[in-house]
Amino acid sequence: MGLNLVLFGPPAAGKGTQAKRLVAERGLLQLSTGDMLRAACKSGTELGKKVAGIMDRGDLVSDEIVIALIEEQLDTHTDAAGFIFDGFPRTVAQAEALDAALAARDMRVNSVIRLKVDDEALVKRIIKRFEEEGRKDDNPDAFKVRLGNYNKQTAPLLPFYAKQGKLTEVDGMTDIESVALSIRHVLDRQSEIAATKKTGFFARLFGR
Ligand code: ADP
């Protein structure tokens, strides 16, 4: 069975950076709705034209659009070892849709890792990224909107996943290497627990 991981955190928490490392280390497929939407804007597709203004302001694109993008990817990569969801889900409706989409394909979210970073550090990171990369939605006004949306619409996912017993928190304030190490520990521990459960099941089955 594959590993489906949700990387969770506010904008600029470092989700993309960590997702890319996990792709290299574990052969998982990164599904970043932000990257998909930016690609659509760049290539000037109908979808891109529709969402460009929304994204530049720092607002959320509609649930229907991002859910459709994710479902399309799930159906394209049926042989993937697992998925890392990066920047998705961002609303409770998206999280419910993801659960349903995975269940319909005999999969589920196995783990949710929250990168914890304080707001002050985020603002500093984003100012730097704006200077370096010039992403429109990294300007201070749009960033304020993004952070507001995160607190209002995305943070409620924390209790949603905590209730499912899937949530682990990782300190996102340390350097990239240390964050990667913490994530590795979480995933290793979880696969050990999963393996023990399986052994326990077979031991019971065979009366040992
Ligand atoms: P960051 O993690 O730095 O906020 P992303 O690349 O994940 O950046 O997202 C950039 C923008 O793309 C968001 O501000 C939003 O407009 C849009 N977007 C990305 N993912 C979603 C999503 N799951 N739901 C709605 N909008 C999204």
JSON list of N, CA, C and O in Angstrom, two decimals, residues 3-27:
[
{"chain": "A", "resi": 3, "resn": "LEU", "atom": "N", "xyz": [1.83, 5.43, 0.31]},
{"chain": "A", "resi": 3, "resn": "LEU", "atom": "CA", "xyz": [1.73, 6.42, 1.37]},
{"chain": "A", "resi": 3, "resn": "LEU", "atom": "C", "xyz": [1.15, 7.70, 0.79]},
{"chain": "A", "resi": 3, "resn": "LEU", "atom": "O", "xyz": [1.71, 8.24, -0.17]},
{"chain": "A", "resi": 4, "resn": "ASN", "atom": "N", "xyz": [0.05, 8.16, 1.32]},
{"chain": "A", "resi": 4, "resn": "ASN", "atom": "CA", "xyz": [-0.50, 9.44, 0.90]},
{"chain": "A", "resi": 4, "resn": "ASN", "atom": "C", "xyz": [-0.39, 10.42, 2.04]},
{"chain": "A", "resi": 4, "resn": "ASN", "atom": "O", "xyz": [-0.96, 10.23, 3.10]},
{"chain": "A", "resi": 5, "resn": "LEU", "atom": "N", "xyz": [0.38, 11.46, 1.78]},
{"chain": "A", "resi": 5, "resn": "LEU", "atom": "CA", "xyz": [0.74, 12.41, 2.83]},
{"chain": "A", "resi": 5, "resn": "LEU", "atom": "C", "xyz": [0.24, 13.80, 2.49]},
{"chain": "A", "resi": 5, "resn": "LEU", "atom": "O", "xyz": [0.42, 14.28, 1.37]},
{"chain": "A", "resi": 6, "resn": "VAL", "atom": "N", "xyz": [-0.38, 14.45, 3.46]},
{"chain": "A", "resi": 6, "resn": "VAL", "atom": "CA", "xyz": [-0.74, 15.85, 3.29]},
{"chain": "A", "resi": 6, "resn": "VAL", "atom": "C", "xyz": [0.30, 16.69, 4.04]},
{"chain": "A", "resi": 6, "resn": "VAL", "atom": "O", "xyz": [0.51, 16.49, 5.23]},
{"chain": "A", "resi": 7, "resn": "LEU", "atom": "N", "xyz": [0.96, 17.59, 3.31]},
{"chain": "A", "resi": 7, "resn": "LEU", "atom": "CA", "xyz": [1.86, 18.54, 3.97]},
{"chain": "A", "resi": 7, "resn": "LEU", "atom": "C", "xyz": [1.06, 19.80, 4.24]},
{"chain": "A", "resi": 7, "resn": "LEU", "atom": "O", "xyz": [0.51, 20.40, 3.31]},
{"chain": "A", "resi": 8, "resn": "PHE", "atom": "N", "xyz": [1.00, 20.16, 5.49]},
{"chain": "A", "resi": 8, "resn": "PHE", "atom": "CA", "xyz": [0.08, 21.20, 5.92]},
{"chain": "A", "resi": 8, "resn": "PHE", "atom": "C", "xyz": [0.83, 22.36, 6.55]},
{"chain": "A", "resi": 8, "resn": "PHE", "atom": "O", "xyz": [1.78, 22.17, 7.30]},
{"chain": "A", "resi": 9, "resn": "GLY", "atom": "N", "xyz": [0.37, 23.58, 6.26]},
{"chain": "A", "resi": 9, "resn": "GLY", "atom": "CA", "xyz": [0.98, 24.73, 6.91]},
{"chain": "A", "resi": 9, "resn": "GLY", "atom": "C", "xyz": [0.60, 26.00, 6.19]},
{"chain": "A", "resi": 9, "resn": "GLY", "atom": "O", "xyz": [0.07, 25.95, 5.08]},
{"chain": "A", "resi": 10, "resn": "PRO", "atom": "N", "xyz": [0.87, 27.15, 6.79]},
{"chain": "A", "resi": 10, "resn": "PRO", "atom": "CA", "xyz": [0.54, 28.42, 6.16]},
{"chain": "A", "resi": 10, "resn": "PRO", "atom": "C", "xyz": [1.40, 28.66, 4.91]},
{"chain": "A", "resi": 10, "resn": "PRO", "atom": "O", "xyz": [2.38, 27.96, 4.70]},
{"chain": "A", "resi": 11, "resn": "PRO", "atom": "N", "xyz": [1.01, 29.65, 4.10]},
{"chain": "A", "resi": 11, "resn": "PRO", "atom": "CA", "xyz": [1.84, 29.98, 2.94]},
{"chain": "A", "resi": 11, "resn": "PRO", "atom": "C", "xyz": [3.25, 30.31, 3.39]},
{"chain": "A", "resi": 11, "resn": "PRO", "atom": "O", "xyz": [3.44, 30.93, 4.43]},
{"chain": "A", "resi": 12, "resn": "ALA", "atom": "N", "xyz": [4.21, 29.82, 2.62]},
{"chain": "A", "resi": 12, "resn": "ALA", "atom": "CA", "xyz": [5.64, 30.05, 2.88]},
{"chain": "A", "resi": 12, "resn": "ALA", "atom": "C", "xyz": [6.17, 29.26, 4.07]},
{"chain": "A", "resi": 12, "resn": "ALA", "atom": "O", "xyz": [7.26, 29.54, 4.57]},
{"chain": "A", "resi": 13, "resn": "ALA", "atom": "N", "xyz": [5.44, 28.24, 4.50]},
{"chain": "A", "resi": 13, "resn": "ALA", "atom": "CA", "xyz": [5.92, 27.42, 5.62]},
{"chain": "A", "resi": 13, "resn": "ALA", "atom": "C", "xyz": [7.06, 26.49, 5.20]},
{"chain": "A", "resi": 13, "resn": "ALA", "atom": "O", "xyz": [7.79, 25.98, 6.04]},
{"chain": "A", "resi": 14, "resn": "GLY", "atom": "N", "xyz": [7.18, 26.26, 3.90]},
{"chain": "A", "resi": 14, "resn": "GLY", "atom": "CA", "xyz": [8.24, 25.37, 3.41]},
{"chain": "A", "resi": 14, "resn": "GLY", "atom": "C", "xyz": [7.70, 24.04, 2.90]},
{"chain": "A", "resi": 14, "resn": "GLY", "atom": "O", "xyz": [8.45, 23.08, 2.74]},
{"chain": "A", "resi": 15, "resn": "LYS", "atom": "N", "xyz": [6.41, 24.00, 2.61]},
{"chain": "A", "resi": 15, "resn": "LYS", "atom": "CA", "xyz": [5.79, 22.74, 2.16]},
{"chain": "A", "resi": 15, "resn": "LYS", "atom": "C", "xyz": [6.41, 22.26, 0.84]},
{"chain": "A", "resi": 15, "resn": "LYS", "atom": "O", "xyz": [6.75, 21.10, 0.70]},
{"chain": "A", "resi": 16, "resn": "GLY", "atom": "N", "xyz": [6.51, 23.19, -0.11]},
{"chain": "A", "resi": 16, "resn": "GLY", "atom": "CA", "xyz": [7.05, 22.82, -1.43]},
{"chain": "A", "resi": 16, "resn": "GLY", "atom": "C", "xyz": [8.47, 22.30, -1.35]},
{"chain": "A", "resi": 16, "resn": "GLY", "atom": "O", "xyz": [8.82, 21.29, -1.97]},
{"chain": "A", "resi": 17, "resn": "THR", "atom": "N", "xyz": [9.29, 22.98, -0.56]},
{"chain": "A", "resi": 17, "resn": "THR", "atom": "CA", "xyz": [10.69, 22.57, -0.39]},
{"chain": "A", "resi": 17, "resn": "THR", "atom": "C", "xyz": [10.78, 21.16, 0.16]},
{"chain": "A", "resi": 17, "resn": "THR", "atom": "O", "xyz": [11.53, 20.31, -0.34]},
{"chain": "A", "resi": 18, "resn": "GLN", "atom": "N", "xyz": [9.98, 20.88, 1.19]},
{"chain": "A", "resi": 18, "resn": "GLN", "atom": "CA", "xyz": [10.04, 19.56, 1.82]},
{"chain": "A", "resi": 18, "resn": "GLN", "atom": "C", "xyz": [9.42, 18.50, 0.91]},
{"chain": "A", "resi": 18, "resn": "GLN", "atom": "O", "xyz": [9.90, 17.37, 0.87]},
{"chain": "A", "resi": 19, "resn": "ALA", "atom": "N", "xyz": [8.36, 18.88, 0.19]},
{"chain": "A", "resi": 19, "resn": "ALA", "atom": "CA", "xyz": [7.72, 17.92, -0.72]},
{"chain": "A", "resi": 19, "resn": "ALA", "atom": "C", "xyz": [8.74, 17.46, -1.76]},
{"chain": "A", "resi": 19, "resn": "ALA", "atom": "O", "xyz": [8.84, 16.26, -2.05]},
{"chain": "A", "resi": 20, "resn": "LYS", "atom": "N", "xyz": [9.52, 18.38, -2.29]},
{"chain": "A", "resi": 20, "resn": "LYS", "atom": "CA", "xyz": [10.48, 18.01, -3.33]},
{"chain": "A", "resi": 20, "resn": "LYS", "atom": "C", "xyz": [11.52, 17.03, -2.80]},
{"chain": "A", "resi": 20, "resn": "LYS", "atom": "O", "xyz": [11.97, 16.13, -3.50]},
{"chain": "A", "resi": 21, "resn": "ARG", "atom": "N", "xyz": [11.90, 17.19, -1.55]},
{"chain": "A", "resi": 21, "resn": "ARG", "atom": "CA", "xyz": [12.87, 16.25, -0.96]},
{"chain": "A", "resi": 21, "resn": "ARG", "atom": "C", "xyz": [12.27, 14.86, -0.81]},
{"chain": "A", "resi": 21, "resn": "ARG", "atom": "O", "xyz": [12.92, 13.85, -1.04]},
{"chain": "A", "resi": 22, "resn": "LEU", "atom": "N", "xyz": [11.00, 14.84, -0.41]},
{"chain": "A", "resi": 22, "resn": "LEU", "atom": "CA", "xyz": [10.34, 13.54, -0.23]},
{"chain": "A", "resi": 22, "resn": "LEU", "atom": "C", "xyz": [10.16, 12.82, -1.56]},
{"chain": "A", "resi": 22, "resn": "LEU", "atom": "O", "xyz": [10.22, 11.60, -1.64]},
{"chain": "A", "resi": 23, "resn": "VAL", "atom": "N", "xyz": [9.96, 13.60, -2.61]},
{"chain": "A", "resi": 23, "resn": "VAL", "atom": "CA", "xyz": [9.86, 13.02, -3.95]},
{"chain": "A", "resi": 23, "resn": "VAL", "atom": "C", "xyz": [11.17, 12.31, -4.27]},
{"chain": "A", "resi": 23, "resn": "VAL", "atom": "O", "xyz": [11.19, 11.15, -4.70]},
{"chain": "A", "resi": 24, "resn": "ALA", "atom": "N", "xyz": [12.28, 12.99, -4.00]},
{"chain": "A", "resi": 24, "resn": "ALA", "atom": "CA", "xyz": [13.59, 12.43, -4.30]},
{"chain": "A", "resi": 24, "resn": "ALA", "atom": "C", "xyz": [13.89, 11.22, -3.41]},
{"chain": "A", "resi": 24, "resn": "ALA", "atom": "O", "xyz": [14.44, 10.22, -3.88]},
{"chain": "A", "resi": 25, "resn": "GLU", "atom": "N", "xyz": [13.51, 11.29, -2.14]},
{"chain": "A", "resi": 25, "resn": "GLU", "atom": "CA", "xyz": [13.87, 10.23, -1.19]},
{"chain": "A", "resi": 25, "resn": "GLU", "atom": "C", "xyz": [12.97, 9.00, -1.26]},
{"chain": "A", "resi": 25, "resn": "GLU", "atom": "O", "xyz": [13.41, 7.89, -1.05]},
{"chain": "A", "resi": 26, "resn": "ARG", "atom": "N", "xyz": [11.67, 9.24, -1.48]},
{"chain": "A", "resi": 26, "resn": "ARG", "atom": "CA", "xyz": [10.72, 8.14, -1.33]},
{"chain": "A", "resi": 26, "resn": "ARG", "atom": "C", "xyz": [9.94, 7.81, -2.58]},
{"chain": "A", "resi": 26, "resn": "ARG", "atom": "O", "xyz": [9.04, 6.97, -2.55]},
{"chain": "A", "resi": 27, "resn": "GLY", "atom": "N", "xyz": [10.26, 8.50, -3.66]},
{"chain": "A", "resi": 27, "resn": "GLY", "atom": "CA", "xyz": [9.57, 8.21, -4.92]},
{"chain": "A", "resi": 27, "resn": "GLY", "atom": "C", "xyz": [8.09, 8.53, -4.91]},
{"chain": "A", "resi": 27, "resn": "GLY", "atom": "O", "xyz": [7.31, 7.93, -5.65]}
]
